[in-house]
mmCIF file with all atom_site columns, C-alpha atoms in Angstrom:
data_model
loop_
_atom_site.group_PDB
_atom_site.id
_atom_site.type_symbol
_atom_site.label_atom_id
_atom_site.label_alt_id
_atom_site.label_comp_id
_atom_site.label_asym_id
_atom_site.label_entity_id
_atom_site.label_seq_id
_atom_site.pdbx_PDB_ins_code
_atom_site.Cartn_x
_atom_site.Cartn_y
_atom_site.Cartn_z
_atom_site.occupancy
_atom_site.B_iso_or_equiv
_atom_site.pdbx_formal_charge
_atom_site.auth_seq_id
_atom_site.auth_comp_id
_atom_site.auth_asym_id
_atom_site.auth_atom_id
_atom_site.pdbx_PDB_model_num
ATOM 1   C CA . UNK A 1 1   ? 159.169 -79.666 146.479 1.00 39.00 ? 80  UNK A CA 1
ATOM 2   C CA . UNK A 1 2   ? 158.588 -83.361 146.023 1.00 39.00 ? 81  UNK A CA 1
ATOM 3   C CA . UNK A 1 3   ? 155.509 -84.945 147.539 1.00 39.00 ? 82  UNK A CA 1
ATOM 4   C CA . UNK A 1 4   ? 154.540 -82.593 150.325 1.00 51.00 ? 83  UNK A CA 1
ATOM 5   C CA . UNK A 1 5   ? 151.270 -81.984 152.129 1.00 48.00 ? 84  UNK A CA 1
ATOM 6   C CA . UNK A 1 6   ? 150.641 -78.251 152.035 1.00 53.00 ? 85  UNK A CA 1
ATOM 7   C CA . UNK A 1 7   ? 147.284 -78.321 153.765 1.00 63.00 ? 86  UNK A CA 1
ATOM 8   C CA . UNK A 1 8   ? 145.236 -81.095 155.286 1.00 73.00 ? 87  UNK A CA 1
ATOM 9   C CA . UNK A 1 9   ? 143.114 -81.320 152.128 1.00 83.00 ? 88  UNK A CA 1
ATOM 10  C CA . UNK A 1 10  ? 145.567 -80.589 149.301 1.00 84.00 ? 89  UNK A CA 1
ATOM 11  C CA . UNK A 1 11  ? 148.730 -82.388 148.353 1.00 79.00 ? 90  UNK A CA 1
ATOM 12  C CA . UNK A 1 12  ? 151.079 -81.027 145.696 1.00 77.00 ? 91  UNK A CA 1
ATOM 13  C CA . UNK A 1 13  ? 153.565 -83.301 144.003 1.00 77.00 ? 92  UNK A CA 1
ATOM 14  C CA . UNK A 1 14  ? 156.381 -83.039 141.518 1.00 72.00 ? 93  UNK A CA 1
ATOM 15  C CA . UNK A 1 15  ? 157.210 -79.344 141.565 1.00 70.00 ? 94  UNK A CA 1
ATOM 16  C CA . UNK A 1 16  ? 160.815 -78.543 140.793 1.00 67.00 ? 95  UNK A CA 1
ATOM 17  C CA . UNK A 1 17  ? 161.539 -75.496 142.927 1.00 74.00 ? 96  UNK A CA 1
ATOM 18  C CA . UNK A 1 18  ? 160.569 -74.076 146.265 1.00 77.00 ? 97  UNK A CA 1
ATOM 19  C CA . UNK A 1 19  ? 159.759 -70.746 144.586 1.00 80.00 ? 98  UNK A CA 1
ATOM 20  C CA . UNK A 1 20  ? 156.332 -72.169 143.751 1.00 84.00 ? 99  UNK A CA 1
ATOM 21  C CA . UNK A 1 21  ? 155.553 -72.028 147.453 1.00 84.00 ? 100 UNK A CA 1
ATOM 22  C CA . UNK A 1 22  ? 155.628 -68.239 147.039 1.00 86.00 ? 101 UNK A CA 1
ATOM 23  C CA . UNK A 1 23  ? 152.522 -68.487 144.837 1.00 88.00 ? 102 UNK A CA 1
ATOM 24  C CA . UNK A 1 24  ? 150.869 -71.606 146.205 1.00 87.00 ? 103 UNK A CA 1
ATOM 25  C CA . UNK A 1 25  ? 150.993 -70.460 149.797 1.00 86.00 ? 104 UNK A CA 1
ATOM 26  C CA . UNK A 1 26  ? 149.084 -72.241 152.520 1.00 86.00 ? 105 UNK A CA 1
ATOM 27  C CA . UNK A 1 27  ? 146.660 -69.306 152.548 1.00 91.00 ? 106 UNK A CA 1
ATOM 28  C CA . UNK A 1 28  ? 146.099 -69.551 148.766 1.00 90.00 ? 107 UNK A CA 1
ATOM 29  C CA . UNK A 1 29  ? 145.591 -73.306 148.905 1.00 90.00 ? 108 UNK A CA 1
ATOM 30  C CA . UNK A 1 30  ? 143.184 -73.028 151.818 1.00 90.00 ? 109 UNK A CA 1
ATOM 31  C CA . UNK A 1 31  ? 141.240 -70.468 149.766 1.00 94.00 ? 110 UNK A CA 1
ATOM 32  C CA . UNK A 1 32  ? 141.024 -73.023 146.943 1.00 92.00 ? 111 UNK A CA 1
ATOM 33  C CA . UNK A 1 33  ? 139.685 -75.582 149.410 1.00 93.00 ? 112 UNK A CA 1
ATOM 34  C CA . UNK A 1 34  ? 136.984 -73.121 150.519 1.00 95.00 ? 113 UNK A CA 1
ATOM 35  C CA . UNK A 1 35  ? 136.036 -72.386 146.898 1.00 96.00 ? 114 UNK A CA 1
ATOM 36  C CA . UNK A 1 36  ? 135.935 -76.077 146.062 1.00 94.00 ? 115 UNK A CA 1
ATOM 37  C CA . UNK A 1 37  ? 133.767 -76.925 149.051 1.00 95.00 ? 116 UNK A CA 1
ATOM 38  C CA . UNK A 1 38  ? 131.409 -74.047 148.331 1.00 97.00 ? 117 UNK A CA 1
ATOM 39  C CA . UNK A 1 39  ? 131.039 -74.425 144.561 1.00 98.00 ? 118 UNK A CA 1
ATOM 40  C CA . UNK A 1 40  ? 131.922 -78.008 143.596 1.00 96.00 ? 119 UNK A CA 1
ATOM 41  C CA . UNK A 1 41  ? 128.338 -79.288 143.758 1.00 98.00 ? 120 UNK A CA 1
ATOM 42  C CA . UNK A 1 42  ? 127.176 -76.446 141.491 1.00 98.00 ? 121 UNK A CA 1
ATOM 43  C CA . UNK A 1 43  ? 130.209 -76.913 139.212 1.00 98.00 ? 122 UNK A CA 1
ATOM 44  C CA . UNK A 1 44  ? 129.404 -80.591 138.724 1.00 98.00 ? 123 UNK A CA 1
ATOM 45  C CA . UNK A 1 45  ? 125.752 -79.754 138.056 1.00 98.00 ? 124 UNK A CA 1
ATOM 46  C CA . UNK A 1 46  ? 126.741 -77.195 135.422 1.00 98.00 ? 125 UNK A CA 1
ATOM 47  C CA . UNK A 1 47  ? 129.010 -79.732 133.738 1.00 98.00 ? 126 UNK A CA 1
ATOM 48  C CA . UNK A 1 48  ? 126.077 -82.139 133.517 1.00 98.00 ? 127 UNK A CA 1
ATOM 49  C CA . UNK A 1 49  ? 123.873 -79.341 132.135 1.00 97.00 ? 128 UNK A CA 1
ATOM 50  C CA . UNK A 1 50  ? 126.533 -78.676 129.514 1.00 97.00 ? 129 UNK A CA 1
ATOM 51  C CA . UNK A 1 51  ? 126.044 -82.217 128.171 1.00 98.00 ? 130 UNK A CA 1
ATOM 52  C CA . UNK A 1 52  ? 122.293 -81.606 127.863 1.00 97.00 ? 131 UNK A CA 1
ATOM 53  C CA . UNK A 1 53  ? 122.826 -78.287 126.096 1.00 95.00 ? 132 UNK A CA 1
ATOM 54  C CA . UNK A 1 54  ? 125.381 -79.837 123.761 1.00 97.00 ? 133 UNK A CA 1
ATOM 55  C CA . UNK A 1 55  ? 122.908 -82.554 122.743 1.00 98.00 ? 134 UNK A CA 1
ATOM 56  C CA . UNK A 1 56  ? 120.322 -79.809 122.124 1.00 96.00 ? 135 UNK A CA 1
ATOM 57  C CA . UNK A 1 57  ? 122.764 -77.905 119.894 1.00 97.00 ? 136 UNK A CA 1
ATOM 58  C CA . UNK A 1 58  ? 123.913 -81.088 118.157 1.00 98.00 ? 137 UNK A CA 1
ATOM 59  C CA . UNK A 1 59  ? 120.258 -81.675 117.225 1.00 98.00 ? 138 UNK A CA 1
ATOM 60  C CA . UNK A 1 60  ? 120.367 -78.439 115.209 1.00 98.00 ? 139 UNK A CA 1
ATOM 61  C CA . UNK A 1 61  ? 118.920 -76.030 117.768 1.00 97.00 ? 140 UNK A CA 1
ATOM 62  C CA . UNK A 1 62  ? 120.402 -72.614 118.440 1.00 96.00 ? 141 UNK A CA 1
ATOM 63  C CA . UNK A 1 63  ? 121.226 -70.971 121.772 1.00 93.00 ? 142 UNK A CA 1
ATOM 64  C CA . UNK A 1 64  ? 118.719 -68.536 123.188 1.00 92.00 ? 143 UNK A CA 1
ATOM 65  C CA . UNK A 1 65  ? 118.484 -66.250 126.187 1.00 93.00 ? 144 UNK A CA 1
ATOM 66  C CA . UNK A 1 66  ? 116.384 -67.473 129.121 1.00 92.00 ? 145 UNK A CA 1
ATOM 67  C CA . UNK A 1 67  ? 113.092 -65.620 129.536 1.00 95.00 ? 146 UNK A CA 1
ATOM 68  C CA . UNK A 1 68  ? 113.780 -65.141 133.273 1.00 96.00 ? 147 UNK A CA 1
ATOM 69  C CA . UNK A 1 69  ? 116.780 -62.905 132.473 1.00 96.00 ? 148 UNK A CA 1
ATOM 70  C CA . UNK A 1 70  ? 114.907 -60.641 130.042 1.00 95.00 ? 149 UNK A CA 1
ATOM 71  C CA . UNK A 1 71  ? 114.652 -57.770 132.563 1.00 95.00 ? 150 UNK A CA 1
ATOM 72  C CA . UNK A 1 72  ? 118.400 -57.817 133.079 1.00 94.00 ? 151 UNK A CA 1
ATOM 73  C CA . UNK A 1 73  ? 119.097 -57.689 129.349 1.00 93.00 ? 152 UNK A CA 1
ATOM 74  C CA . UNK A 1 74  ? 116.604 -54.906 128.669 1.00 94.00 ? 153 UNK A CA 1
ATOM 75  C CA . UNK A 1 75  ? 117.437 -52.630 131.592 1.00 95.00 ? 154 UNK A CA 1
ATOM 76  C CA . UNK A 1 76  ? 119.671 -49.558 131.320 1.00 94.00 ? 155 UNK A CA 1
ATOM 77  C CA . UNK A 1 77  ? 123.212 -50.286 132.386 1.00 91.00 ? 156 UNK A CA 1
ATOM 78  C CA . UNK A 1 78  ? 125.610 -47.780 133.923 1.00 92.00 ? 157 UNK A CA 1
ATOM 79  C CA . UNK A 1 79  ? 129.176 -48.532 134.858 1.00 92.00 ? 158 UNK A CA 1
ATOM 80  C CA . UNK A 1 80  ? 131.760 -46.683 136.886 1.00 94.00 ? 159 UNK A CA 1
ATOM 81  C CA . UNK A 1 81  ? 134.113 -44.297 135.057 1.00 94.00 ? 160 UNK A CA 1
ATOM 82  C CA . UNK A 1 82  ? 137.302 -45.794 133.683 1.00 91.00 ? 161 UNK A CA 1
ATOM 83  C CA . UNK A 1 83  ? 140.355 -45.493 135.920 1.00 91.00 ? 162 UNK A CA 1
ATOM 84  C CA . UNK A 1 84  ? 142.911 -42.941 134.741 1.00 89.00 ? 163 UNK A CA 1
ATOM 85  C CA . UNK A 1 85  ? 145.433 -45.594 133.718 1.00 82.00 ? 164 UNK A CA 1
ATOM 86  C CA . UNK A 1 86  ? 142.926 -47.137 131.282 1.00 83.00 ? 165 UNK A CA 1
ATOM 87  C CA . UNK A 1 87  ? 141.924 -43.911 129.518 1.00 87.00 ? 166 UNK A CA 1
ATOM 88  C CA . UNK A 1 88  ? 144.819 -43.947 127.038 1.00 86.00 ? 167 UNK A CA 1
ATOM 89  C CA . UNK A 1 89  ? 145.287 -47.387 125.519 1.00 83.00 ? 168 UNK A CA 1
ATOM 90  C CA . UNK A 1 90  ? 146.435 -46.334 122.080 1.00 87.00 ? 169 UNK A CA 1
ATOM 91  C CA . UNK A 1 91  ? 149.635 -48.341 122.394 1.00 90.00 ? 170 UNK A CA 1
ATOM 92  C CA . UNK A 1 92  ? 149.494 -51.575 124.318 1.00 90.00 ? 171 UNK A CA 1
ATOM 93  C CA . UNK A 1 93  ? 151.441 -54.781 124.093 1.00 93.00 ? 172 UNK A CA 1
ATOM 94  C CA . UNK A 1 94  ? 150.285 -58.284 124.851 1.00 93.00 ? 173 UNK A CA 1
ATOM 95  C CA . UNK A 1 95  ? 152.898 -60.896 125.471 1.00 93.00 ? 174 UNK A CA 1
ATOM 96  C CA . UNK A 1 96  ? 153.943 -64.082 127.159 1.00 94.00 ? 175 UNK A CA 1
ATOM 97  C CA . UNK A 1 97  ? 154.761 -64.230 130.842 1.00 96.00 ? 176 UNK A CA 1
ATOM 98  C CA . UNK A 1 98  ? 158.308 -65.506 130.660 1.00 94.00 ? 177 UNK A CA 1
ATOM 99  C CA . UNK A 1 99  ? 160.749 -63.208 132.450 1.00 95.00 ? 178 UNK A CA 1
ATOM 100 C CA . UNK A 1 100 ? 162.645 -61.962 129.391 1.00 95.00 ? 179 UNK A CA 1
ATOM 101 C CA . UNK A 1 101 ? 159.477 -61.087 127.459 1.00 95.00 ? 180 UNK A CA 1
ATOM 102 C CA . UNK A 1 102 ? 157.924 -59.227 130.403 1.00 96.00 ? 181 UNK A CA 1
ATOM 103 C CA . UNK A 1 103 ? 161.093 -57.151 130.750 1.00 96.00 ? 182 UNK A CA 1
ATOM 104 C CA . UNK A 1 104 ? 161.100 -56.449 126.997 1.00 95.00 ? 183 UNK A CA 1
ATOM 105 C CA . UNK A 1 105 ? 157.430 -55.444 127.103 1.00 95.00 ? 184 UNK A CA 1
ATOM 106 C CA . UNK A 1 106 ? 157.931 -53.122 130.072 1.00 94.00 ? 185 UNK A CA 1
ATOM 107 C CA . UNK A 1 107 ? 160.869 -51.479 128.282 1.00 94.00 ? 186 UNK A CA 1
ATOM 108 C CA . UNK A 1 108 ? 158.978 -51.126 124.983 1.00 94.00 ? 187 UNK A CA 1
ATOM 109 C CA . UNK A 1 109 ? 157.445 -47.725 125.686 1.00 91.00 ? 188 UNK A CA 1
ATOM 110 C CA . UNK A 1 110 ? 153.874 -48.972 125.370 1.00 91.00 ? 189 UNK A CA 1
ATOM 111 C CA . UNK A 1 111 ? 151.359 -47.592 127.827 1.00 87.00 ? 190 UNK A CA 1
ATOM 112 C CA . UNK A 1 112 ? 149.883 -50.978 128.739 1.00 87.00 ? 191 UNK A CA 1
ATOM 113 C CA . UNK A 1 113 ? 151.164 -54.526 129.031 1.00 91.00 ? 192 UNK A CA 1
ATOM 114 C CA . UNK A 1 114 ? 148.678 -57.380 129.076 1.00 93.00 ? 193 UNK A CA 1
ATOM 115 C CA . UNK A 1 115 ? 150.130 -60.640 130.340 1.00 95.00 ? 194 UNK A CA 1
ATOM 116 C CA . UNK A 1 116 ? 149.045 -63.534 128.138 1.00 95.00 ? 195 UNK A CA 1
ATOM 117 C CA . UNK A 1 117 ? 148.753 -66.803 130.019 1.00 94.00 ? 196 UNK A CA 1
ATOM 118 C CA . UNK A 1 118 ? 146.758 -68.371 127.197 1.00 91.00 ? 197 UNK A CA 1
ATOM 119 C CA . UNK A 1 119 ? 147.732 -68.087 123.543 1.00 91.00 ? 198 UNK A CA 1
ATOM 120 C CA . UNK A 1 120 ? 151.454 -67.441 123.934 1.00 90.00 ? 199 UNK A CA 1
ATOM 121 C CA . UNK A 1 121 ? 151.949 -69.843 126.818 1.00 88.00 ? 200 UNK A CA 1
ATOM 122 C CA . UNK A 1 122 ? 151.974 -73.602 127.043 1.00 89.00 ? 201 UNK A CA 1
ATOM 123 C CA . UNK A 1 123 ? 149.736 -73.968 130.108 1.00 85.00 ? 202 UNK A CA 1
ATOM 124 C CA . UNK A 1 124 ? 151.862 -76.318 132.177 1.00 86.00 ? 203 UNK A CA 1
ATOM 125 C CA . UNK A 1 125 ? 151.720 -75.804 135.925 1.00 85.00 ? 204 UNK A CA 1
ATOM 126 C CA . UNK A 1 126 ? 155.381 -74.766 135.852 1.00 87.00 ? 205 UNK A CA 1
ATOM 127 C CA . UNK A 1 127 ? 154.752 -72.084 133.200 1.00 89.00 ? 206 UNK A CA 1
ATOM 128 C CA . UNK A 1 128 ? 151.697 -70.753 135.028 1.00 91.00 ? 207 UNK A CA 1
ATOM 129 C CA . UNK A 1 129 ? 153.509 -70.521 138.368 1.00 92.00 ? 208 UNK A CA 1
ATOM 130 C CA . UNK A 1 130 ? 156.668 -69.053 136.819 1.00 93.00 ? 209 UNK A CA 1
ATOM 131 C CA . UNK A 1 131 ? 154.465 -66.462 135.091 1.00 95.00 ? 210 UNK A CA 1
ATOM 132 C CA . UNK A 1 132 ? 152.846 -65.515 138.392 1.00 95.00 ? 211 UNK A CA 1
ATOM 133 C CA . UNK A 1 133 ? 156.254 -65.125 140.024 1.00 95.00 ? 212 UNK A CA 1
ATOM 134 C CA . UNK A 1 134 ? 157.482 -63.030 137.078 1.00 96.00 ? 213 UNK A CA 1
ATOM 135 C CA . UNK A 1 135 ? 154.428 -60.750 137.249 1.00 96.00 ? 214 UNK A CA 1
ATOM 136 C CA . UNK A 1 136 ? 154.800 -60.364 140.999 1.00 96.00 ? 215 UNK A CA 1
ATOM 137 C CA . UNK A 1 137 ? 158.413 -59.314 140.516 1.00 96.00 ? 216 UNK A CA 1
ATOM 138 C CA . UNK A 1 138 ? 157.432 -56.888 137.726 1.00 97.00 ? 217 UNK A CA 1
ATOM 139 C CA . UNK A 1 139 ? 154.724 -55.270 139.853 1.00 96.00 ? 218 UNK A CA 1
ATOM 140 C CA . UNK A 1 140 ? 157.131 -54.978 142.795 1.00 96.00 ? 219 UNK A CA 1
ATOM 141 C CA . UNK A 1 141 ? 159.820 -53.452 140.553 1.00 96.00 ? 220 UNK A CA 1
ATOM 142 C CA . UNK A 1 142 ? 162.268 -56.264 141.306 1.00 97.00 ? 221 UNK A CA 1
ATOM 143 C CA . UNK A 1 143 ? 162.183 -58.181 138.032 1.00 96.00 ? 222 UNK A CA 1
ATOM 144 C CA . UNK A 1 144 ? 165.600 -58.857 136.519 1.00 95.00 ? 223 UNK A CA 1
ATOM 145 C CA . UNK A 1 145 ? 167.255 -61.365 134.241 1.00 93.00 ? 224 UNK A CA 1
ATOM 146 C CA . UNK A 1 146 ? 170.835 -62.518 133.998 1.00 88.00 ? 225 UNK A CA 1
ATOM 147 C CA . UNK A 1 147 ? 171.746 -64.033 130.634 1.00 83.00 ? 226 UNK A CA 1
ATOM 148 C CA . UNK A 1 148 ? 174.470 -66.639 131.195 1.00 84.00 ? 227 UNK A CA 1
ATOM 149 C CA . UNK A 1 149 ? 175.680 -66.351 127.581 1.00 86.00 ? 228 UNK A CA 1
ATOM 150 C CA . UNK A 1 150 ? 175.796 -62.563 127.345 1.00 82.00 ? 229 UNK A CA 1
ATOM 151 C CA . UNK A 1 151 ? 176.910 -61.895 130.897 1.00 68.00 ? 230 UNK A CA 1
#
């Protein structure tokens, strides 16, 4: 997928395989456009606020909770019951999202696998998209790996 317009407002360039189109579908990209149009003004404002807060902290001040959110903090909170599949998390494995490691994790016998897109992954666009494809295949029960050396 060299330079190719996916939507009227987004252009993707430099991707190596067409499989990325399975993740970055026209529908997904259009959703990103909607999010950007809806929240970009607020996002930019928050980034500017961050600079102000950082200067405040750099001057030796400490963070504090806003007075206007006091009622939220002091109210009684109730959450929904945990789903059945989260009740027993005595053995869980966290691992990278490359295909081989996902397969190893799913075959490990642990009750839970948490895909790690952060600490165990170099966050290149290729790694992120490959990880999404690998997770999709794992969830669909179609994940497999052929090792050229081992056959």
